[in-house]
């Protein structure tokens, strides 16, 4: 099997590990058009805090929807479809042919995290208008979405009070000391260890950085094999770690 080299700043694991086509989960939320995008919404109607969830390149999957429902135990969660119905097709992974590698590279090139980060403040304002009871916002991103979190929280239009990134792509320690809000970063065994340590050392805000050392890149999103008891355990622990951090640091 050929291996696709890291592209557009992603690590090799991100470019090669296939997603798990899970099925059987019954989502607790519903879909609605918000800010011009289909959005999965879940959580208590009376919530005063909202979480924006930025999925990975595979879009809506059972694993990401279940994760959103876990986060929605106390807060309202909104997961917009930044790919407008065209996420990265699962059949491109693993990209074990030149044609698949070309297609994956083109997808990354067309869907840069910077574009989503730039659009997020206006999206949040649209959601806020539709849900005026929500007065404070958090954000979580997975893989590709983790880079979105890094970019939007360091931007001049940041609206988030606390942030989380799970197995983030393109970790850039040069951005860490610019992050102005409490930050949790959960890494897999496949994020570069030195990059994670360097990022943590430069954070100036309350933070929790942890490596889930026996988990693959994507274990909290579309690459989670929830039929495996150990993965299921660490998947749940990852989400609970985020919730505990939010409970402690979300002012």
mmCIF file with all atom_site columns, C-alpha atoms in Angstrom, residues 64-251:
data_model
loop_
_atom_site.group_PDB
_atom_site.id
_atom_site.type_symbol
_atom_site.label_atom_id
_atom_site.label_alt_id
_atom_site.label_comp_id
_atom_site.label_asym_id
_atom_site.label_entity_id
_atom_site.label_seq_id
_atom_site.pdbx_PDB_ins_code
_atom_site.Cartn_x
_atom_site.Cartn_y
_atom_site.Cartn_z
_atom_site.occupancy
_atom_site.B_iso_or_equiv
_atom_site.pdbx_formal_charge
_atom_site.auth_seq_id
_atom_site.auth_comp_id
_atom_site.auth_asym_id
_atom_site.auth_atom_id
_atom_site.pdbx_PDB_model_num
ATOM 1   C CA . UNK A 1 64  ? -19.252 13.237 15.630 1.00 0.00 ? 64  UNK A CA 1
ATOM 2   C CA . UNK A 1 65  ? -22.995 13.385 16.272 1.00 0.00 ? 65  UNK A CA 1
ATOM 3   C CA . UNK A 1 66  ? -22.674 11.224 19.376 1.00 0.00 ? 66  UNK A CA 1
ATOM 4   C CA . UNK A 1 67  ? -19.831 13.451 20.572 1.00 0.00 ? 67  UNK A CA 1
ATOM 5   C CA . UNK A 1 68  ? -21.980 16.537 20.093 1.00 0.00 ? 68  UNK A CA 1
ATOM 6   C CA . UNK A 1 69  ? -24.752 14.902 22.109 1.00 0.00 ? 69  UNK A CA 1
ATOM 7   C CA . UNK A 1 70  ? -22.294 14.172 24.947 1.00 0.00 ? 70  UNK A CA 1
ATOM 8   C CA . UNK A 1 71  ? -21.215 17.817 25.008 1.00 0.00 ? 71  UNK A CA 1
ATOM 9   C CA . UNK A 1 72  ? -24.868 18.828 25.010 1.00 0.00 ? 72  UNK A CA 1
ATOM 10  C CA . UNK A 1 73  ? -25.503 17.369 28.463 1.00 0.00 ? 73  UNK A CA 1
ATOM 11  C CA . UNK A 1 74  ? -25.424 20.949 29.791 1.00 0.00 ? 74  UNK A CA 1
ATOM 12  C CA . UNK A 1 75  ? -24.921 23.231 26.813 1.00 0.00 ? 75  UNK A CA 1
ATOM 13  C CA . UNK A 1 76  ? -26.493 23.858 23.428 1.00 0.00 ? 76  UNK A CA 1
ATOM 14  C CA . UNK A 1 77  ? -24.268 22.518 20.651 1.00 0.00 ? 77  UNK A CA 1
ATOM 15  C CA . UNK A 1 78  ? -24.262 23.708 17.047 1.00 0.00 ? 78  UNK A CA 1
ATOM 16  C CA . UNK A 1 79  ? -22.409 21.808 14.337 1.00 0.00 ? 79  UNK A CA 1
ATOM 17  C CA . UNK A 1 80  ? -22.574 23.605 10.979 1.00 0.00 ? 80  UNK A CA 1
ATOM 18  C CA . UNK A 1 81  ? -21.891 21.925 7.648  1.00 0.00 ? 81  UNK A CA 1
ATOM 19  C CA . UNK A 1 82  ? -18.943 23.903 6.327  1.00 0.00 ? 82  UNK A CA 1
ATOM 20  C CA . UNK A 1 83  ? -18.694 21.539 3.354  1.00 0.00 ? 83  UNK A CA 1
ATOM 21  C CA . UNK A 1 84  ? -22.271 22.226 2.206  1.00 0.00 ? 84  UNK A CA 1
ATOM 22  C CA . UNK A 1 85  ? -23.070 18.560 1.732  1.00 0.00 ? 85  UNK A CA 1
ATOM 23  C CA . UNK A 1 86  ? -19.733 17.635 0.154  1.00 0.00 ? 86  UNK A CA 1
ATOM 24  C CA . UNK A 1 87  ? -17.363 16.355 2.869  1.00 0.00 ? 87  UNK A CA 1
ATOM 25  C CA . UNK A 1 88  ? -14.303 14.339 1.948  1.00 0.00 ? 88  UNK A CA 1
ATOM 26  C CA . UNK A 1 89  ? -15.619 10.993 0.626  1.00 0.00 ? 89  UNK A CA 1
ATOM 27  C CA . UNK A 1 90  ? -14.695 8.084  2.895  1.00 0.00 ? 90  UNK A CA 1
ATOM 28  C CA . UNK A 1 91  ? -13.870 5.920  -0.115 1.00 0.00 ? 91  UNK A CA 1
ATOM 29  C CA . UNK A 1 92  ? -10.818 8.089  -0.807 1.00 0.00 ? 92  UNK A CA 1
ATOM 30  C CA . UNK A 1 93  ? -9.208  6.673  2.338  1.00 0.00 ? 93  UNK A CA 1
ATOM 31  C CA . UNK A 1 94  ? -6.732  5.191  2.529  1.00 0.00 ? 94  UNK A CA 1
ATOM 32  C CA . UNK A 1 95  ? -5.406  7.189  -0.450 1.00 0.00 ? 95  UNK A CA 1
ATOM 33  C CA . UNK A 1 96  ? -3.499  4.196  -1.790 1.00 0.00 ? 96  UNK A CA 1
ATOM 34  C CA . UNK A 1 97  ? -3.478  5.242  -5.441 1.00 0.00 ? 97  UNK A CA 1
ATOM 35  C CA . UNK A 1 98  ? -2.125  8.312  -7.182 1.00 0.00 ? 98  UNK A CA 1
ATOM 36  C CA . UNK A 1 99  ? -5.668  9.308  -8.156 1.00 0.00 ? 99  UNK A CA 1
ATOM 37  C CA . UNK A 1 100 ? -6.931  9.176  -4.563 1.00 0.00 ? 100 UNK A CA 1
ATOM 38  C CA . UNK A 1 101 ? -3.904  11.132 -3.348 1.00 0.00 ? 101 UNK A CA 1
ATOM 39  C CA . UNK A 1 102 ? -4.613  13.789 -5.963 1.00 0.00 ? 102 UNK A CA 1
ATOM 40  C CA . UNK A 1 103 ? -8.257  14.024 -4.905 1.00 0.00 ? 103 UNK A CA 1
ATOM 41  C CA . UNK A 1 104 ? -7.420  14.256 -1.187 1.00 0.00 ? 104 UNK A CA 1
ATOM 42  C CA . UNK A 1 105 ? -4.802  16.923 -1.856 1.00 0.00 ? 105 UNK A CA 1
ATOM 43  C CA . UNK A 1 106 ? -7.285  18.926 -3.903 1.00 0.00 ? 106 UNK A CA 1
ATOM 44  C CA . UNK A 1 107 ? -9.901  18.638 -1.146 1.00 0.00 ? 107 UNK A CA 1
ATOM 45  C CA . UNK A 1 108 ? -7.481  20.030 1.434  1.00 0.00 ? 108 UNK A CA 1
ATOM 46  C CA . UNK A 1 109 ? -6.537  22.799 -0.965 1.00 0.00 ? 109 UNK A CA 1
ATOM 47  C CA . UNK A 1 110 ? -10.160 23.819 -1.501 1.00 0.00 ? 110 UNK A CA 1
ATOM 48  C CA . UNK A 1 111 ? -11.132 23.602 2.165  1.00 0.00 ? 111 UNK A CA 1
ATOM 49  C CA . UNK A 1 112 ? -8.549  25.559 4.091  1.00 0.00 ? 112 UNK A CA 1
ATOM 50  C CA . UNK A 1 113 ? -9.174  26.046 7.828  1.00 0.00 ? 113 UNK A CA 1
ATOM 51  C CA . UNK A 1 114 ? -8.452  29.763 7.441  1.00 0.00 ? 114 UNK A CA 1
ATOM 52  C CA . UNK A 1 115 ? -11.601 30.241 5.369  1.00 0.00 ? 115 UNK A CA 1
ATOM 53  C CA . UNK A 1 116 ? -13.785 28.709 8.064  1.00 0.00 ? 116 UNK A CA 1
ATOM 54  C CA . UNK A 1 117 ? -12.041 30.686 10.800 1.00 0.00 ? 117 UNK A CA 1
ATOM 55  C CA . UNK A 1 118 ? -12.740 33.901 8.898  1.00 0.00 ? 118 UNK A CA 1
ATOM 56  C CA . UNK A 1 119 ? -16.428 33.017 8.481  1.00 0.00 ? 119 UNK A CA 1
ATOM 57  C CA . UNK A 1 120 ? -17.062 31.804 12.038 1.00 0.00 ? 120 UNK A CA 1
ATOM 58  C CA . UNK A 1 121 ? -17.662 35.166 13.760 1.00 0.00 ? 121 UNK A CA 1
ATOM 59  C CA . UNK A 1 122 ? -20.528 36.018 11.389 1.00 0.00 ? 122 UNK A CA 1
ATOM 60  C CA . UNK A 1 123 ? -21.937 32.500 11.759 1.00 0.00 ? 123 UNK A CA 1
ATOM 61  C CA . UNK A 1 124 ? -21.924 32.821 15.557 1.00 0.00 ? 124 UNK A CA 1
ATOM 62  C CA . UNK A 1 125 ? -23.724 36.160 15.309 1.00 0.00 ? 125 UNK A CA 1
ATOM 63  C CA . UNK A 1 126 ? -26.423 34.520 13.163 1.00 0.00 ? 126 UNK A CA 1
ATOM 64  C CA . UNK A 1 127 ? -26.836 31.687 15.664 1.00 0.00 ? 127 UNK A CA 1
ATOM 65  C CA . UNK A 1 128 ? -26.917 34.206 18.524 1.00 0.00 ? 128 UNK A CA 1
ATOM 66  C CA . UNK A 1 129 ? -29.732 36.080 16.802 1.00 0.00 ? 129 UNK A CA 1
ATOM 67  C CA . UNK A 1 130 ? -31.738 32.855 16.506 1.00 0.00 ? 130 UNK A CA 1
ATOM 68  C CA . UNK A 1 131 ? -30.943 31.800 20.095 1.00 0.00 ? 131 UNK A CA 1
ATOM 69  C CA . UNK A 1 132 ? -30.788 35.027 22.133 1.00 0.00 ? 132 UNK A CA 1
ATOM 70  C CA . UNK A 1 133 ? -30.826 33.164 25.461 1.00 0.00 ? 133 UNK A CA 1
ATOM 71  C CA . UNK A 1 134 ? -27.243 32.056 24.800 1.00 0.00 ? 134 UNK A CA 1
ATOM 72  C CA . UNK A 1 135 ? -24.872 34.658 26.212 1.00 0.00 ? 135 UNK A CA 1
ATOM 73  C CA . UNK A 1 136 ? -21.485 32.912 26.067 1.00 0.00 ? 136 UNK A CA 1
ATOM 74  C CA . UNK A 1 137 ? -19.737 30.702 23.522 1.00 0.00 ? 137 UNK A CA 1
ATOM 75  C CA . UNK A 1 138 ? -17.187 27.897 23.427 1.00 0.00 ? 138 UNK A CA 1
ATOM 76  C CA . UNK A 1 139 ? -15.681 26.102 20.449 1.00 0.00 ? 139 UNK A CA 1
ATOM 77  C CA . UNK A 1 140 ? -14.291 22.631 19.840 1.00 0.00 ? 140 UNK A CA 1
ATOM 78  C CA . UNK A 1 141 ? -12.646 21.333 16.689 1.00 0.00 ? 141 UNK A CA 1
ATOM 79  C CA . UNK A 1 142 ? -11.449 17.939 15.513 1.00 0.00 ? 142 UNK A CA 1
ATOM 80  C CA . UNK A 1 143 ? -8.387  17.370 13.328 1.00 0.00 ? 143 UNK A CA 1
ATOM 81  C CA . UNK A 1 144 ? -8.936  19.896 10.477 1.00 0.00 ? 144 UNK A CA 1
ATOM 82  C CA . UNK A 1 145 ? -11.398 21.608 12.817 1.00 0.00 ? 145 UNK A CA 1
ATOM 83  C CA . UNK A 1 146 ? -8.710  21.839 15.494 1.00 0.00 ? 146 UNK A CA 1
ATOM 84  C CA . UNK A 1 147 ? -6.731  24.161 13.235 1.00 0.00 ? 147 UNK A CA 1
ATOM 85  C CA . UNK A 1 148 ? -9.880  26.241 12.772 1.00 0.00 ? 148 UNK A CA 1
ATOM 86  C CA . UNK A 1 149 ? -10.058 26.619 16.570 1.00 0.00 ? 149 UNK A CA 1
ATOM 87  C CA . UNK A 1 150 ? -6.439  27.745 16.774 1.00 0.00 ? 150 UNK A CA 1
ATOM 88  C CA . UNK A 1 151 ? -6.973  30.326 14.038 1.00 0.00 ? 151 UNK A CA 1
ATOM 89  C CA . UNK A 1 152 ? -10.300 31.748 15.170 1.00 0.00 ? 152 UNK A CA 1
ATOM 90  C CA . UNK A 1 153 ? -9.334  32.142 18.822 1.00 0.00 ? 153 UNK A CA 1
ATOM 91  C CA . UNK A 1 154 ? -6.188  34.074 17.876 1.00 0.00 ? 154 UNK A CA 1
ATOM 92  C CA . UNK A 1 155 ? -8.079  36.301 15.449 1.00 0.00 ? 155 UNK A CA 1
ATOM 93  C CA . UNK A 1 156 ? -9.167  39.856 16.119 1.00 0.00 ? 156 UNK A CA 1
ATOM 94  C CA . UNK A 1 157 ? -12.861 38.877 15.889 1.00 0.00 ? 157 UNK A CA 1
ATOM 95  C CA . UNK A 1 158 ? -12.762 36.026 18.408 1.00 0.00 ? 158 UNK A CA 1
ATOM 96  C CA . UNK A 1 159 ? -16.105 35.591 20.180 1.00 0.00 ? 159 UNK A CA 1
ATOM 97  C CA . UNK A 1 160 ? -15.262 32.495 22.220 1.00 0.00 ? 160 UNK A CA 1
ATOM 98  C CA . UNK A 1 161 ? -14.681 32.343 25.972 1.00 0.00 ? 161 UNK A CA 1
ATOM 99  C CA . UNK A 1 162 ? -13.051 28.896 26.038 1.00 0.00 ? 162 UNK A CA 1
ATOM 100 C CA . UNK A 1 163 ? -11.784 26.501 23.383 1.00 0.00 ? 163 UNK A CA 1
ATOM 101 C CA . UNK A 1 164 ? -10.839 22.876 22.748 1.00 0.00 ? 164 UNK A CA 1
ATOM 102 C CA . UNK A 1 165 ? -8.980  21.006 20.034 1.00 0.00 ? 165 UNK A CA 1
ATOM 103 C CA . UNK A 1 166 ? -8.938  17.219 19.684 1.00 0.00 ? 166 UNK A CA 1
ATOM 104 C CA . UNK A 1 167 ? -6.166  15.550 17.661 1.00 0.00 ? 167 UNK A CA 1
ATOM 105 C CA . UNK A 1 168 ? -5.632  18.883 15.878 1.00 0.00 ? 168 UNK A CA 1
ATOM 106 C CA . UNK A 1 169 ? -4.042  19.166 12.465 1.00 0.00 ? 169 UNK A CA 1
ATOM 107 C CA . UNK A 1 170 ? -1.215  21.589 11.755 1.00 0.00 ? 170 UNK A CA 1
ATOM 108 C CA . UNK A 1 171 ? -0.340  22.427 15.363 1.00 0.00 ? 171 UNK A CA 1
ATOM 109 C CA . UNK A 1 172 ? 1.671   25.648 15.335 1.00 0.00 ? 172 UNK A CA 1
ATOM 110 C CA . UNK A 1 173 ? 3.422   26.511 18.584 1.00 0.00 ? 173 UNK A CA 1
ATOM 111 C CA . UNK A 1 174 ? 4.033   30.032 17.291 1.00 0.00 ? 174 UNK A CA 1
ATOM 112 C CA . UNK A 1 175 ? 0.289   30.631 17.738 1.00 0.00 ? 175 UNK A CA 1
ATOM 113 C CA . UNK A 1 176 ? 0.082   29.329 21.311 1.00 0.00 ? 176 UNK A CA 1
ATOM 114 C CA . UNK A 1 177 ? 1.059   32.492 23.152 1.00 0.00 ? 177 UNK A CA 1
ATOM 115 C CA . UNK A 1 178 ? -1.517  34.444 21.115 1.00 0.00 ? 178 UNK A CA 1
ATOM 116 C CA . UNK A 1 179 ? -4.449  32.349 22.347 1.00 0.00 ? 179 UNK A CA 1
ATOM 117 C CA . UNK A 1 180 ? -6.387  34.587 24.785 1.00 0.00 ? 180 UNK A CA 1
ATOM 118 C CA . UNK A 1 181 ? -8.866  32.079 26.265 1.00 0.00 ? 181 UNK A CA 1
ATOM 119 C CA . UNK A 1 182 ? -8.602  28.885 28.352 1.00 0.00 ? 182 UNK A CA 1
ATOM 120 C CA . UNK A 1 183 ? -7.603  26.079 26.030 1.00 0.00 ? 183 UNK A CA 1
ATOM 121 C CA . UNK A 1 184 ? -7.711  22.288 26.113 1.00 0.00 ? 184 UNK A CA 1
ATOM 122 C CA . UNK A 1 185 ? -5.737  20.239 23.600 1.00 0.00 ? 185 UNK A CA 1
ATOM 123 C CA . UNK A 1 186 ? -6.092  16.464 23.446 1.00 0.00 ? 186 UNK A CA 1
ATOM 124 C CA . UNK A 1 187 ? -3.553  14.763 21.206 1.00 0.00 ? 187 UNK A CA 1
ATOM 125 C CA . UNK A 1 188 ? -3.263  11.235 19.866 1.00 0.00 ? 188 UNK A CA 1
ATOM 126 C CA . UNK A 1 189 ? -0.166  9.092  19.571 1.00 0.00 ? 189 UNK A CA 1
ATOM 127 C CA . UNK A 1 190 ? 0.318   10.454 16.071 1.00 0.00 ? 190 UNK A CA 1
ATOM 128 C CA . UNK A 1 191 ? 0.550   14.196 16.611 1.00 0.00 ? 191 UNK A CA 1
ATOM 129 C CA . UNK A 1 192 ? 4.253   15.176 16.766 1.00 0.00 ? 192 UNK A CA 1
ATOM 130 C CA . UNK A 1 193 ? 5.181   14.946 20.448 1.00 0.00 ? 193 UNK A CA 1
ATOM 131 C CA . UNK A 1 194 ? 7.708   17.779 20.282 1.00 0.00 ? 194 UNK A CA 1
ATOM 132 C CA . UNK A 1 195 ? 5.170   20.087 18.633 1.00 0.00 ? 195 UNK A CA 1
ATOM 133 C CA . UNK A 1 196 ? 2.588   19.350 21.337 1.00 0.00 ? 196 UNK A CA 1
ATOM 134 C CA . UNK A 1 197 ? 5.087   19.953 24.143 1.00 0.00 ? 197 UNK A CA 1
ATOM 135 C CA . UNK A 1 198 ? 6.296   23.176 22.546 1.00 0.00 ? 198 UNK A CA 1
ATOM 136 C CA . UNK A 1 199 ? 2.715   24.377 22.075 1.00 0.00 ? 199 UNK A CA 1
ATOM 137 C CA . UNK A 1 200 ? 1.907   23.667 25.721 1.00 0.00 ? 200 UNK A CA 1
ATOM 138 C CA . UNK A 1 201 ? 5.022   25.436 26.969 1.00 0.00 ? 201 UNK A CA 1
ATOM 139 C CA . UNK A 1 202 ? 3.985   28.644 25.210 1.00 0.00 ? 202 UNK A CA 1
ATOM 140 C CA . UNK A 1 203 ? 0.371   28.787 26.343 1.00 0.00 ? 203 UNK A CA 1
ATOM 141 C CA . UNK A 1 204 ? -0.185  31.745 28.687 1.00 0.00 ? 204 UNK A CA 1
ATOM 142 C CA . UNK A 1 205 ? -3.789  30.932 29.568 1.00 0.00 ? 205 UNK A CA 1
ATOM 143 C CA . UNK A 1 206 ? -5.318  28.242 31.816 1.00 0.00 ? 206 UNK A CA 1
ATOM 144 C CA . UNK A 1 207 ? -4.972  25.017 29.860 1.00 0.00 ? 207 UNK A CA 1
ATOM 145 C CA . UNK A 1 208 ? -5.069  21.262 29.833 1.00 0.00 ? 208 UNK A CA 1
ATOM 146 C CA . UNK A 1 209 ? -2.855  19.426 27.336 1.00 0.00 ? 209 UNK A CA 1
ATOM 147 C CA . UNK A 1 210 ? -2.907  15.638 27.302 1.00 0.00 ? 210 UNK A CA 1
ATOM 148 C CA . UNK A 1 211 ? -1.679  12.913 24.964 1.00 0.00 ? 211 UNK A CA 1
ATOM 149 C CA . UNK A 1 212 ? -3.910  9.854  24.642 1.00 0.00 ? 212 UNK A CA 1
ATOM 150 C CA . UNK A 1 213 ? -0.942  7.672  23.894 1.00 0.00 ? 213 UNK A CA 1
ATOM 151 C CA . UNK A 1 214 ? -2.639  4.535  22.589 1.00 0.00 ? 214 UNK A CA 1
ATOM 152 C CA . UNK A 1 215 ? -5.203  6.284  20.390 1.00 0.00 ? 215 UNK A CA 1
ATOM 153 C CA . UNK A 1 216 ? -5.040  7.018  16.667 1.00 0.00 ? 216 UNK A CA 1
ATOM 154 C CA . UNK A 1 217 ? -5.418  10.412 15.074 1.00 0.00 ? 217 UNK A CA 1
ATOM 155 C CA . UNK A 1 218 ? -9.171  10.980 14.902 1.00 0.00 ? 218 UNK A CA 1
ATOM 156 C CA . UNK A 1 219 ? -10.254 8.805  17.850 1.00 0.00 ? 219 UNK A CA 1
ATOM 157 C CA . UNK A 1 220 ? -12.796 11.420 18.992 1.00 0.00 ? 220 UNK A CA 1
ATOM 158 C CA . UNK A 1 221 ? -14.295 11.870 15.544 1.00 0.00 ? 221 UNK A CA 1
ATOM 159 C CA . UNK A 1 222 ? -14.782 9.885  12.325 1.00 0.00 ? 222 UNK A CA 1
ATOM 160 C CA . UNK A 1 223 ? -11.816 7.583  12.889 1.00 0.00 ? 223 UNK A CA 1
ATOM 161 C CA . UNK A 1 224 ? -13.166 6.284  16.215 1.00 0.00 ? 224 UNK A CA 1
ATOM 162 C CA . UNK A 1 225 ? -13.753 2.527  16.135 1.00 0.00 ? 225 UNK A CA 1
ATOM 163 C CA . UNK A 1 226 ? -16.372 2.496  18.875 1.00 0.00 ? 226 UNK A CA 1
ATOM 164 C CA . UNK A 1 227 ? -16.781 -1.272 18.552 1.00 0.00 ? 227 UNK A CA 1
ATOM 165 C CA . UNK A 1 228 ? -13.373 -1.515 20.253 1.00 0.00 ? 228 UNK A CA 1
ATOM 166 C CA . UNK A 1 229 ? -13.843 -1.263 24.057 1.00 0.00 ? 229 UNK A CA 1
ATOM 167 C CA . UNK A 1 230 ? -10.561 0.604  24.596 1.00 0.00 ? 230 UNK A CA 1
ATOM 168 C CA . UNK A 1 231 ? -11.337 3.158  21.898 1.00 0.00 ? 231 UNK A CA 1
ATOM 169 C CA . UNK A 1 232 ? -14.844 3.593  23.269 1.00 0.00 ? 232 UNK A CA 1
ATOM 170 C CA . UNK A 1 233 ? -13.404 4.163  26.752 1.00 0.00 ? 233 UNK A CA 1
ATOM 171 C CA . UNK A 1 234 ? -10.912 6.789  25.588 1.00 0.00 ? 234 UNK A CA 1
ATOM 172 C CA . UNK A 1 235 ? -13.462 8.411  23.269 1.00 0.00 ? 235 UNK A CA 1
ATOM 173 C CA . UNK A 1 236 ? -15.770 8.930  26.262 1.00 0.00 ? 236 UNK A CA 1
ATOM 174 C CA . UNK A 1 237 ? -12.889 10.051 28.487 1.00 0.00 ? 237 UNK A CA 1
ATOM 175 C CA . UNK A 1 238 ? -11.855 12.614 25.887 1.00 0.00 ? 238 UNK A CA 1
ATOM 176 C CA . UNK A 1 239 ? -15.290 14.216 25.807 1.00 0.00 ? 239 UNK A CA 1
ATOM 177 C CA . UNK A 1 240 ? -15.584 14.163 29.593 1.00 0.00 ? 240 UNK A CA 1
ATOM 178 C CA . UNK A 1 241 ? -12.148 15.800 29.859 1.00 0.00 ? 241 UNK A CA 1
ATOM 179 C CA . UNK A 1 242 ? -13.365 18.623 27.645 1.00 0.00 ? 242 UNK A CA 1
ATOM 180 C CA . UNK A 1 243 ? -16.563 19.022 29.650 1.00 0.00 ? 243 UNK A CA 1
ATOM 181 C CA . UNK A 1 244 ? -14.699 19.139 32.968 1.00 0.00 ? 244 UNK A CA 1
ATOM 182 C CA . UNK A 1 245 ? -12.314 21.754 31.614 1.00 0.00 ? 245 UNK A CA 1
ATOM 183 C CA . UNK A 1 246 ? -15.198 23.838 30.287 1.00 0.00 ? 246 UNK A CA 1
ATOM 184 C CA . UNK A 1 247 ? -17.015 23.554 33.626 1.00 0.00 ? 247 UNK A CA 1
ATOM 185 C CA . UNK A 1 248 ? -13.907 24.804 35.435 1.00 0.00 ? 248 UNK A CA 1
ATOM 186 C CA . UNK A 1 249 ? -12.683 27.525 33.084 1.00 0.00 ? 249 UNK A CA 1
ATOM 187 C CA . UNK A 1 250 ? -15.729 28.827 31.239 1.00 0.00 ? 250 UNK A CA 1
ATOM 188 C CA . UNK A 1 251 ? -16.374 32.199 32.863 1.00 0.00 ? 251 UNK A CA 1
#
